[in-house]
Amino acid sequence: MPESRAVNQESAEGTGLRGREALRDAMPPLLARAQREVAVFAARPEPSYLDNERFVAELAAFAARHRQNLVRLLVDDPVVLAREHVRLAEVLRRLSDAIQLRGIAEHDRGRPDLFVLIDRREYLLLPDGSGIDGRHGAARREAIALSETFEDMWARGIPASLRPLGL
């Protein structure tokens, strides 16, 4: 099967995804199903995953849909994010009331994974954040474990902002 083709097999732990295109294409529909909260952990996010037009459009639509909707984004270096993920950075600036950004604490650096959590019930996980194999699903056990991990790292995270500084 070519690398850009999608789905492996479905299991109790979710549906396997293979190839950058399959992973990239799985994220926007996941965001579209969000009701109240999106949490993203991406130490060094691959721009094709988080800075593509469809992902950014769905993220912005979710954040703007309701004033209580919340997006939390935890990245290694917010400055690098702003430089390498131009579309995403613009949405972060524009919707800063609905999208919170934190840098990863020193204690949590070095994690290779990337994951997106939707309402603490659905997830997309790339064990190697820049890799081409991942899985997504609504497996309660996996979603809860990722949510607990995210909450712990978020609590230790360093608040950041991409708002331009005025003089």
CSV table of N, CA and C in Angstrom, one decimal:
chain,number,residue,atom,x,y,z
A,1,MET,N,0.9,-1.2,0.0
A,1,MET,CA,0.0,0.0,0.0
A,1,MET,C,0.9,1.2,0.0
A,2,PRO,N,0.6,2.2,-0.9
A,2,PRO,CA,1.4,3.4,-0.9
A,2,PRO,C,1.4,4.2,0.4
A,3,GLU,N,2.5,4.9,0.8
A,3,GLU,CA,2.5,5.6,2.0
A,3,GLU,C,1.4,6.6,2.2
A,4,SER,N,0.9,7.2,1.1
A,4,SER,CA,-0.1,8.3,1.3
A,4,SER,C,-1.5,7.7,1.4
A,5,ARG,N,-1.7,6.4,1.3
A,5,ARG,CA,-3.0,5.8,1.5
A,5,ARG,C,-3.3,5.7,3.0
A,6,ALA,N,-4.6,5.6,3.3
A,6,ALA,CA,-5.1,5.8,4.6
A,6,ALA,C,-5.0,4.6,5.6
A,7,VAL,N,-6.1,4.0,5.7
A,7,VAL,CA,-6.4,3.3,7.0
A,7,VAL,C,-5.9,1.9,7.0
A,8,ASN,N,-5.3,1.5,8.1
A,8,ASN,CA,-4.9,0.1,8.4
A,8,ASN,C,-6.1,-0.6,8.9
A,9,GLN,N,-6.1,-1.1,10.1
A,9,GLN,CA,-7.2,-1.9,10.6
A,9,GLN,C,-7.7,-1.3,11.9
A,10,GLU,N,-9.0,-1.5,12.1
A,10,GLU,CA,-9.6,-1.0,13.3
A,10,GLU,C,-9.4,-2.0,14.4
A,11,SER,N,-9.1,-1.5,15.6
A,11,SER,CA,-9.0,-2.4,16.8
A,11,SER,C,-9.7,-1.7,18.0
A,12,ALA,N,-9.6,-2.4,19.1
A,12,ALA,CA,-10.2,-1.8,20.4
A,12,ALA,C,-9.5,-0.5,20.7
A,13,GLU,N,-8.3,-0.3,20.3
A,13,GLU,CA,-7.5,0.9,20.6
A,13,GLU,C,-7.6,2.0,19.6
A,14,GLY,N,-8.4,1.8,18.6
A,14,GLY,CA,-8.6,2.8,17.5
A,14,GLY,C,-8.3,2.3,16.2
A,15,THR,N,-8.4,3.2,15.2
A,15,THR,CA,-8.2,2.9,13.8
A,15,THR,C,-6.7,3.3,13.5
A,16,GLY,N,-6.0,2.4,12.9
A,16,GLY,CA,-4.6,2.7,12.5
A,16,GLY,C,-4.6,3.6,11.3
A,17,LEU,N,-3.7,4.5,11.2
A,17,LEU,CA,-3.5,5.4,10.1
A,17,LEU,C,-2.0,5.2,9.6
A,18,ARG,N,-1.9,5.2,8.3
A,18,ARG,CA,-0.5,5.1,7.7
A,18,ARG,C,-0.3,6.1,6.6
A,19,GLY,N,0.7,6.9,6.8
A,19,GLY,CA,1.0,7.9,5.8
A,19,GLY,C,0.7,9.3,6.2
A,20,ARG,N,1.5,10.2,5.8
A,20,ARG,CA,1.3,11.6,6.2
A,20,ARG,C,0.0,12.2,5.7
A,21,GLU,N,-0.4,11.8,4.5
A,21,GLU,CA,-1.7,12.3,4.0
A,21,GLU,C,-2.9,11.8,4.8
A,22,ALA,N,-2.9,10.5,5.2
A,22,ALA,CA,-3.9,9.9,6.0
A,22,ALA,C,-4.0,10.6,7.4
A,23,LEU,N,-2.8,10.8,8.0
A,23,LEU,CA,-2.8,11.5,9.3
A,23,LEU,C,-3.3,12.9,9.2
A,24,ARG,N,-2.8,13.6,8.2
A,24,ARG,CA,-3.2,15.0,8.0
A,24,ARG,C,-4.7,15.1,7.7
A,25,ASP,N,-5.2,14.2,6.9
A,25,ASP,CA,-6.6,14.3,6.6
A,25,ASP,C,-7.6,13.8,7.7
A,26,ALA,N,-7.1,13.1,8.7
A,26,ALA,CA,-7.9,12.6,9.8
A,26,ALA,C,-8.1,13.7,10.8
A,27,MET,N,-7.3,14.7,10.9
A,27,MET,CA,-7.4,15.8,11.9
A,27,MET,C,-8.6,16.7,11.7
A,28,PRO,N,-8.8,17.3,10.6
A,28,PRO,CA,-10.0,18.2,10.5
A,28,PRO,C,-11.3,17.6,10.8
A,29,PRO,N,-11.7,16.4,10.4
A,29,PRO,CA,-12.9,15.8,10.8
A,29,PRO,C,-13.0,15.5,12.3
A,30,LEU,N,-11.9,15.2,12.9
A,30,LEU,CA,-11.8,15.1,14.4
A,30,LEU,C,-12.2,16.4,15.0
A,31,LEU,N,-11.6,17.5,14.6
A,31,LEU,CA,-11.9,18.8,15.1
A,31,LEU,C,-13.4,19.2,14.9
A,32,ALA,N,-13.9,18.8,13.8
A,32,ALA,CA,-15.3,19.1,13.5
A,32,ALA,C,-16.3,18.5,14.5
A,33,ARG,N,-15.9,17.4,15.1
A,33,ARG,CA,-16.7,16.7,16.0
A,33,ARG,C,-16.6,17.2,17.5
A,34,ALA,N,-15.7,18.1,17.7
A,34,ALA,CA,-15.5,18.7,19.0
A,34,ALA,C,-16.7,19.5,19.5
A,35,GLN,N,-17.0,19.3,20.7
A,35,GLN,CA,-18.2,20.0,21.3
A,35,GLN,C,-17.7,21.2,22.2
A,36,ARG,N,-16.7,21.0,23.1
A,36,ARG,CA,-16.3,22.0,24.0
A,36,ARG,C,-14.8,22.2,24.2
A,37,GLU,N,-14.0,21.1,23.9
A,37,GLU,CA,-12.6,21.3,24.2
A,37,GLU,C,-11.7,20.5,23.2
A,38,VAL,N,-10.6,21.2,22.8
A,38,VAL,CA,-9.6,20.5,22.0
A,38,VAL,C,-8.3,20.8,22.7
A,39,ALA,N,-7.5,19.7,22.9
A,39,ALA,CA,-6.2,19.8,23.5
A,39,ALA,C,-5.2,19.2,22.5
A,40,VAL,N,-4.1,19.9,22.3
A,40,VAL,CA,-3.1,19.4,21.4
A,40,VAL,C,-1.7,19.4,22.0
A,41,PHE,N,-1.1,18.3,22.0
A,41,PHE,CA,0.3,18.2,22.5
A,41,PHE,C,1.2,17.9,21.3
A,42,ALA,N,2.1,18.8,21.0
A,42,ALA,CA,2.9,18.7,19.8
A,42,ALA,C,4.3,19.3,20.1
A,43,ALA,N,5.2,18.5,20.7
A,43,ALA,CA,6.5,19.1,21.0
A,43,ALA,C,7.1,19.9,19.9
A,44,ARG,N,7.3,19.2,18.8
A,44,ARG,CA,7.9,19.8,17.6
A,44,ARG,C,7.0,19.4,16.4
A,45,PRO,N,5.9,20.1,16.3
A,45,PRO,CA,4.9,19.7,15.3
A,45,PRO,C,5.3,19.8,13.9
A,46,GLU,N,5.0,18.8,13.1
A,46,GLU,CA,5.2,18.8,11.7
A,46,GLU,C,4.3,19.8,11.0
A,47,PRO,N,4.8,20.8,10.3
A,47,PRO,CA,3.9,21.8,9.7
A,47,PRO,C,2.8,21.2,8.9
A,48,SER,N,3.0,20.1,8.2
A,48,SER,CA,2.0,19.5,7.3
A,48,SER,C,0.8,19.0,8.2
A,49,TYR,N,1.0,18.7,9.4
A,49,TYR,CA,-0.1,18.3,10.3
A,49,TYR,C,-0.9,19.4,10.9
A,50,LEU,N,-0.3,20.4,11.5
A,50,LEU,CA,-1.0,21.4,12.2
A,50,LEU,C,-1.0,22.8,11.5
A,51,ASP,N,-0.3,23.0,10.4
A,51,ASP,CA,-0.3,24.3,9.7
A,51,ASP,C,-1.0,24.2,8.4
A,52,ASN,N,-1.7,23.1,8.1
A,52,ASN,CA,-2.4,23.0,6.8
A,52,ASN,C,-3.7,23.8,6.9
A,53,GLU,N,-4.2,24.2,5.7
A,53,GLU,CA,-5.3,25.0,5.6
A,53,GLU,C,-6.6,24.4,6.3
A,54,ARG,N,-6.8,23.1,6.1
A,54,ARG,CA,-8.0,22.5,6.6
A,54,ARG,C,-8.0,22.4,8.1
A,55,PHE,N,-6.9,22.0,8.7
A,55,PHE,CA,-6.7,21.9,10.1
A,55,PHE,C,-7.0,23.3,10.8
A,56,VAL,N,-6.3,24.3,10.3
A,56,VAL,CA,-6.4,25.6,10.8
A,56,VAL,C,-7.8,26.2,10.7
A,57,ALA,N,-8.5,25.9,9.6
A,57,ALA,CA,-9.8,26.4,9.4
A,57,ALA,C,-10.8,25.7,10.4
A,58,GLU,N,-10.7,24.4,10.6
A,58,GLU,CA,-11.5,23.7,11.6
A,58,GLU,C,-11.2,24.2,13.0
A,59,LEU,N,-10.0,24.4,13.3
A,59,LEU,CA,-9.6,24.9,14.6
A,59,LEU,C,-10.2,26.2,14.9
A,60,ALA,N,-10.1,27.1,13.9
A,60,ALA,CA,-10.6,28.5,14.1
A,60,ALA,C,-12.2,28.4,14.1
A,61,ALA,N,-12.8,27.6,13.3
A,61,ALA,CA,-14.3,27.5,13.4
A,61,ALA,C,-14.7,27.0,14.7
A,62,PHE,N,-14.0,26.0,15.3
A,62,PHE,CA,-14.4,25.5,16.6
A,62,PHE,C,-14.2,26.5,17.7
A,63,ALA,N,-13.1,27.2,17.7
A,63,ALA,CA,-12.8,28.3,18.7
A,63,ALA,C,-13.8,29.4,18.6
A,64,ALA,N,-14.3,29.7,17.4
A,64,ALA,CA,-15.2,30.8,17.2
A,64,ALA,C,-16.7,30.4,17.4
A,65,ARG,N,-17.0,29.1,17.4
A,65,ARG,CA,-18.3,28.6,17.4
A,65,ARG,C,-19.1,29.0,18.7
A,66,HIS,N,-18.5,29.0,19.8
A,66,HIS,CA,-19.1,29.2,21.1
A,66,HIS,C,-18.1,29.8,22.0
A,67,ARG,N,-18.5,30.8,22.8
A,67,ARG,CA,-17.6,31.5,23.6
A,67,ARG,C,-17.0,30.7,24.7
A,68,GLN,N,-17.6,29.5,25.0
A,68,GLN,CA,-17.0,28.6,26.1
A,68,GLN,C,-16.1,27.5,25.5
A,69,ASN,N,-16.0,27.5,24.2
A,69,ASN,CA,-15.1,26.5,23.6
A,69,ASN,C,-13.7,26.9,23.9
A,70,LEU,N,-12.9,25.9,24.1
A,70,LEU,CA,-11.5,26.1,24.5
A,70,LEU,C,-10.6,25.2,23.7
A,71,VAL,N,-9.5,25.8,23.3
A,71,VAL,CA,-8.4,25.1,22.6
A,71,VAL,C,-7.2,25.3,23.5
A,72,ARG,N,-6.5,24.2,23.8
A,72,ARG,CA,-5.2,24.3,24.6
A,72,ARG,C,-4.1,23.7,23.7
A,73,LEU,N,-3.1,24.4,23.5
A,73,LEU,CA,-2.0,23.9,22.6
A,73,LEU,C,-0.7,24.0,23.4
A,74,LEU,N,0.0,22.8,23.6
A,74,LEU,CA,1.2,22.7,24.3
A,74,LEU,C,2.3,22.3,23.4
A,75,VAL,N,3.3,23.2,23.2
A,75,VAL,CA,4.4,23.0,22.2
A,75,VAL,C,5.7,23.2,22.9
A,76,ASP,N,6.8,22.7,22.3
A,76,ASP,CA,8.1,22.8,22.8
A,76,ASP,C,8.5,24.3,22.9
A,77,ASP,N,8.4,25.0,21.8
A,77,ASP,CA,8.8,26.4,21.7
A,77,ASP,C,7.8,27.2,20.9
A,78,PRO,N,7.0,28.1,21.6
A,78,PRO,CA,6.1,28.9,21.0
A,78,PRO,C,6.7,29.9,19.9
A,79,VAL,N,7.9,30.3,20.1
A,79,VAL,CA,8.5,31.2,19.1
A,79,VAL,C,8.8,30.5,17.8
A,80,VAL,N,9.2,29.2,17.9
A,80,VAL,CA,9.4,28.4,16.7
A,80,VAL,C,8.1,28.1,16.1
A,81,LEU,N,7.1,27.9,16.9
A,81,LEU,CA,5.7,27.7,16.3
A,81,LEU,C,5.3,28.9,15.5
A,82,ALA,N,5.5,30.1,16.0
A,82,ALA,CA,5.1,31.3,15.3
A,82,ALA,C,5.9,31.4,14.0
A,83,ARG,N,7.1,31.0,14.0
A,83,ARG,CA,7.9,31.2,12.8
A,83,ARG,C,7.7,30.1,11.7
A,84,GLU,N,7.4,28.9,12.2
A,84,GLU,CA,7.3,27.8,11.2
A,84,GLU,C,5.8,27.4,10.9
A,85,HIS,N,4.9,27.9,11.6
A,85,HIS,CA,3.5,27.5,11.5
A,85,HIS,C,2.7,28.8,11.3
A,86,VAL,N,2.8,29.5,10.2
A,86,VAL,CA,2.3,30.8,10.0
A,86,VAL,C,0.8,30.9,10.1
A,87,ARG,N,0.1,30.0,9.4
A,87,ARG,CA,-1.4,30.0,9.5
A,87,ARG,C,-1.9,29.7,10.9
A,88,LEU,N,-1.3,28.8,11.6
A,88,LEU,CA,-1.7,28.4,12.9
A,88,LEU,C,-1.4,29.6,13.9
A,89,ALA,N,-0.3,30.2,13.7
A,89,ALA,CA,0.1,31.4,14.6
A,89,ALA,C,-0.9,32.5,14.4
A,90,GLU,N,-1.3,32.7,13.2
A,90,GLU,CA,-2.2,33.8,12.9
A,90,GLU,C,-3.6,33.6,13.6
A,91,VAL,N,-4.0,32.3,13.6
A,91,VAL,CA,-5.3,32.0,14.3
A,91,VAL,C,-5.1,32.1,15.8
A,92,LEU,N,-3.9,31.7,16.3
A,92,LEU,CA,-3.7,31.9,17.7
A,92,LEU,C,-3.7,33.3,18.2
A,93,ARG,N,-3.2,34.2,17.3
A,93,ARG,CA,-3.2,35.6,17.6
A,93,ARG,C,-4.6,36.2,17.6
A,94,ARG,N,-5.3,35.8,16.5
A,94,ARG,CA,-6.7,36.3,16.3
A,94,ARG,C,-7.7,35.9,17.3
A,95,LEU,N,-7.6,34.6,17.8
A,95,LEU,CA,-8.5,34.0,18.7
A,95,LEU,C,-7.9,33.7,20.0
A,96,SER,N,-7.1,34.6,20.5
A,96,SER,CA,-6.3,34.4,21.8
A,96,SER,C,-7.2,34.2,23.0
A,97,ASP,N,-8.5,34.6,22.9
A,97,ASP,CA,-9.3,34.4,24.1
A,97,ASP,C,-9.8,32.9,24.1
A,98,ALA,N,-9.9,32.3,23.0
A,98,ALA,CA,-10.4,30.9,23.0
A,98,ALA,C,-9.3,29.9,22.8
A,99,ILE,N,-8.1,30.3,22.5
A,99,ILE,CA,-7.0,29.4,22.3
A,99,ILE,C,-5.8,29.8,23.2
A,100,GLN,N,-5.5,28.8,24.1
A,100,GLN,CA,-4.4,29.0,25.1
A,100,GLN,C,-3.2,28.3,24.6
A,101,LEU,N,-2.1,28.9,24.8
A,101,LEU,CA,-0.8,28.4,24.4
A,101,LEU,C,0.2,28.3,25.6
A,102,ARG,N,0.8,27.1,25.7
A,102,ARG,CA,1.9,27.0,26.7
A,102,ARG,C,3.1,26.3,26.1
A,103,GLY,N,4.2,26.6,26.6
A,103,GLY,CA,5.5,25.9,26.3
A,103,GLY,C,5.6,24.7,27.2
A,104,ILE,N,6.3,23.7,26.7
A,104,ILE,CA,6.5,22.5,27.5
A,104,ILE,C,7.5,22.8,28.6
A,105,ALA,N,7.2,22.3,29.8
A,105,ALA,CA,8.2,22.5,30.9
A,105,ALA,C,9.4,21.6,30.7
A,106,GLU,N,10.5,22.0,31.3
A,106,GLU,CA,11.7,21.2,31.1
A,106,GLU,C,11.6,19.8,31.5
A,107,HIS,N,10.8,19.5,32.5
A,107,HIS,CA,10.5,18.1,33.0
A,107,HIS,C,9.9,17.2,31.9
A,108,ASP,N,9.2,17.8,30.9
A,108,ASP,CA,8.4,17.1,29.9
A,108,ASP,C,9.1,17.1,28.6
A,109,ARG,N,10.2,17.8,28.4
A,109,ARG,CA,10.9,17.8,27.1
A,109,ARG,C,11.4,16.5,26.7
A,110,GLY,N,11.4,16.3,25.4
A,110,GLY,CA,11.9,15.0,24.9
A,110,GLY,C,10.9,14.0,24.5
A,111,ARG,N,9.6,14.3,24.8
A,111,ARG,CA,8.6,13.4,24.3
A,111,ARG,C,8.5,13.4,22.8
A,112,PRO,N,8.4,12.3,22.1
A,112,PRO,CA,8.4,12.4,20.7
A,112,PRO,C,7.0,12.4,20.1
A,113,ASP,N,5.9,12.2,20.9
A,113,ASP,CA,4.6,12.0,20.4
A,113,ASP,C,3.9,13.3,20.1
A,114,LEU,N,2.8,13.2,19.3
A,114,LEU,CA,1.9,14.3,19.0
A,114,LEU,C,0.5,13.7,19.2
A,115,PHE,N,-0.3,14.4,19.9
A,115,PHE,CA,-1.7,13.9,20.0
A,115,PHE,C,-2.7,15.1,20.1
A,116,VAL,N,-3.9,14.8,19.6
A,116,VAL,CA,-5.0,15.7,19.6
A,116,VAL,C,-6.1,15.0,20.4
A,117,LEU,N,-6.7,15.7,21.4
A,117,LEU,CA,-7.8,15.2,22.2
A,117,LEU,C,-9.0,16.0,21.9
A,118,ILE,N,-10.1,15.4,21.8
A,118,ILE,CA,-11.4,16.0,21.6
A,118,ILE,C,-12.3,15.7,22.7
A,119,ASP,N,-12.7,16.7,23.5
A,119,ASP,CA,-13.6,16.5,24.6
A,119,ASP,C,-13.3,15.4,25.5
A,120,ARG,N,-12.0,15.1,25.6
A,120,ARG,CA,-11.5,14.0,26.5
A,120,ARG,C,-12.1,12.7,26.2
A,121,ARG,N,-12.6,12.5,25.0
A,121,ARG,CA,-13.3,11.2,24.6
A,121,ARG,C,-12.8,10.6,23.3
A,122,GLU,N,-12.2,11.5,22.5
A,122,GLU,CA,-11.7,11.0,21.2
A,122,GLU,C,-10.3,11.5,21.0
A,123,TYR,N,-9.5,10.8,20.2
A,123,TYR,CA,-8.1,11.2,20.1
A,123,TYR,C,-7.5,10.8,18.8
A,124,LEU,N,-6.4,11.5,18.4
A,124,LEU,CA,-5.5,11.1,17.3
A,124,LEU,C,-4.1,11.1,17.9
A,125,LEU,N,-3.4,10.0,17.8
A,125,LEU,CA,-2.1,9.9,18.4
A,125,LEU,C,-1.1,9.5,17.3
A,126,LEU,N,0.0,10.2,17.3
A,126,LEU,CA,1.2,9.8,16.5
A,126,LEU,C,2.3,9.5,17.5
A,127,PRO,N,2.6,8.3,17.8
A,127,PRO,CA,3.7,8.0,18.8
A,127,PRO,C,5.0,8.7,18.5
A,128,ASP,N,5.3,8.8,17.2
A,128,ASP,CA,6.5,9.6,16.8
A,128,ASP,C,5.9,10.8,16.1
A,129,GLY,N,5.9,11.9,16.7
A,129,GLY,CA,5.2,13.1,16.2
A,129,GLY,C,5.6,13.5,14.8
A,130,SER,N,6.7,13.2,14.3
A,130,SER,CA,7.0,13.5,12.9
A,130,SER,C,6.9,12.3,12.0
A,131,GLY,N,6.4,11.2,12.5
A,131,GLY,CA,6.4,10.0,11.8
A,131,GLY,C,5.2,9.9,10.9
A,132,ILE,N,4.9,8.7,10.4
A,132,ILE,CA,3.9,8.5,9.4
A,132,ILE,C,2.8,7.4,9.9
A,133,ASP,N,3.0,6.9,11.1
A,133,ASP,CA,2.1,5.9,11.6
A,133,ASP,C,1.4,6.5,12.8
A,134,GLY,N,0.1,6.3,12.9
A,134,GLY,CA,-0.6,6.8,14.1
A,134,GLY,C,-2.0,6.0,14.2
A,135,ARG,N,-2.8,6.5,15.1
A,135,ARG,CA,-4.1,5.9,15.2
A,135,ARG,C,-5.1,7.0,15.8
A,136,HIS,N,-6.3,6.7,15.6
A,136,HIS,CA,-7.3,7.6,16.1
A,136,HIS,C,-8.5,6.8,16.5
A,137,GLY,N,-9.3,7.3,17.4
A,137,GLY,CA,-10.5,6.6,17.9
A,137,GLY,C,-11.1,7.2,19.1
A,138,ALA,N,-12.1,6.5,19.6
A,138,ALA,CA,-12.8,6.9,20.8
A,138,ALA,C,-12.7,5.9,21.9
A,139,ALA,N,-11.6,5.2,21.9
A,139,ALA,CA,-11.3,4.2,23.0
A,139,ALA,C,-11.2,4.9,24.3
A,140,ARG,N,-12.1,4.7,25.2
A,140,ARG,CA,-12.2,5.4,26.4
A,140,ARG,C,-10.9,5.3,27.2
A,141,ARG,N,-10.3,4.2,27.3
A,141,ARG,CA,-9.1,4.0,28.1
A,141,ARG,C,-8.0,4.8,27.5
A,142,GLU,N,-7.8,4.8,26.2
A,142,GLU,CA,-6.7,5.6,25.6
A,142,GLU,C,-7.0,7.1,25.8
A,143,ALA,N,-8.2,7.5,25.5
A,143,ALA,CA,-8.5,8.9,25.6
A,143,ALA,C,-8.3,9.4,27.1
A,144,ILE,N,-8.7,8.6,28.1
A,144,ILE,CA,-8.5,9.0,29.4
A,144,ILE,C,-7.0,9.1,29.8
A,145,ALA,N,-6.3,8.1,29.4
A,145,ALA,CA,-4.8,8.1,29.7
A,145,ALA,C,-4.1,9.3,29.0
A,146,LEU,N,-4.5,9.6,27.8
A,146,LEU,CA,-3.9,10.8,27.1
A,146,LEU,C,-4.3,12.1,27.8
A,147,SER,N,-5.6,12.2,28.2
A,147,SER,CA,-6.1,13.4,28.9
A,147,SER,C,-5.4,13.6,30.2
A,148,GLU,N,-5.2,12.5,31.0
A,148,GLU,CA,-4.4,12.7,32.2
A,148,GLU,C,-3.0,13.1,32.0
A,149,THR,N,-2.4,12.6,31.0
A,149,THR,CA,-1.0,13.0,30.6
A,149,THR,C,-1.0,14.5,30.2
A,150,PHE,N,-1.9,14.8,29.4
A,150,PHE,CA,-2.0,16.2,28.9
A,150,PHE,C,-2.2,17.2,30.1
A,151,GLU,N,-3.2,16.9,31.0
A,151,GLU,CA,-3.4,17.7,32.2
A,151,GLU,C,-2.2,17.9,33.0
A,152,ASP,N,-1.5,16.9,33.3
A,152,ASP,CA,-0.2,17.0,34.1
A,152,ASP,C,0.8,17.9,33.4
A,153,MET,N,1.0,17.7,32.1
A,153,MET,CA,2.0,18.5,31.4
A,153,MET,C,1.5,19.9,31.3
A,154,TRP,N,0.2,20.1,31.1
A,154,TRP,CA,-0.4,21.5,31.0
A,154,TRP,C,-0.2,22.3,32.3
A,155,ALA,N,-0.4,21.6,33.4
A,155,ALA,CA,-0.2,22.2,34.7
A,155,ALA,C,1.3,22.7,34.9
A,156,ARG,N,2.2,21.9,34.4
A,156,ARG,CA,3.6,22.3,34.5
A,156,ARG,C,4.1,23.2,33.4
A,157,GLY,N,3.3,23.4,32.3
A,157,GLY,CA,3.6,24.2,31.2
A,157,GLY,C,3.9,25.7,31.5
A,158,ILE,N,4.5,26.3,30.6
A,158,ILE,CA,4.9,27.7,30.7
A,158,ILE,C,4.0,28.6,29.8
A,159,PRO,N,3.1,29.4,30.5
A,159,PRO,CA,2.2,30.2,29.7
A,159,PRO,C,2.9,31.0,28.6
A,160,ALA,N,2.3,31.1,27.4
A,160,ALA,CA,2.9,31.9,26.3
A,160,ALA,C,1.8,32.6,25.6
A,161,SER,N,2.2,33.6,24.8
A,161,SER,CA,1.3,34.3,24.0
A,161,SER,C,2.0,34.7,22.7
A,162,LEU,N,1.2,34.7,21.6
A,162,LEU,CA,1.7,35.2,20.3
A,162,LEU,C,1.2,36.6,20.0
A,163,ARG,N,0.6,37.2,20.9
A,163,ARG,CA,0.1,38.6,20.7
A,163,ARG,C,1.3,39.5,20.5
A,164,PRO,N,1.2,40.4,19.4
A,164,PRO,CA,2.3,41.3,19.2
A,164,PRO,C,2.4,42.3,20.4
A,165,LEU,N,3.6,42.6,20.7
A,165,LEU,CA,3.9,43.6,21.8
A,165,LEU,C,3.8,45.0,21.2
A,166,GLY,N,3.0,45.8,21.9
A,166,GLY,CA,2.9,47.2,21.5
A,166,GLY,C,3.8,48.1,22.3
A,167,LEU,N,4.2,49.2,21.7
A,167,LEU,CA,5.1,50.1,22.5
A,167,LEU,C,4.3,51.4,22.7
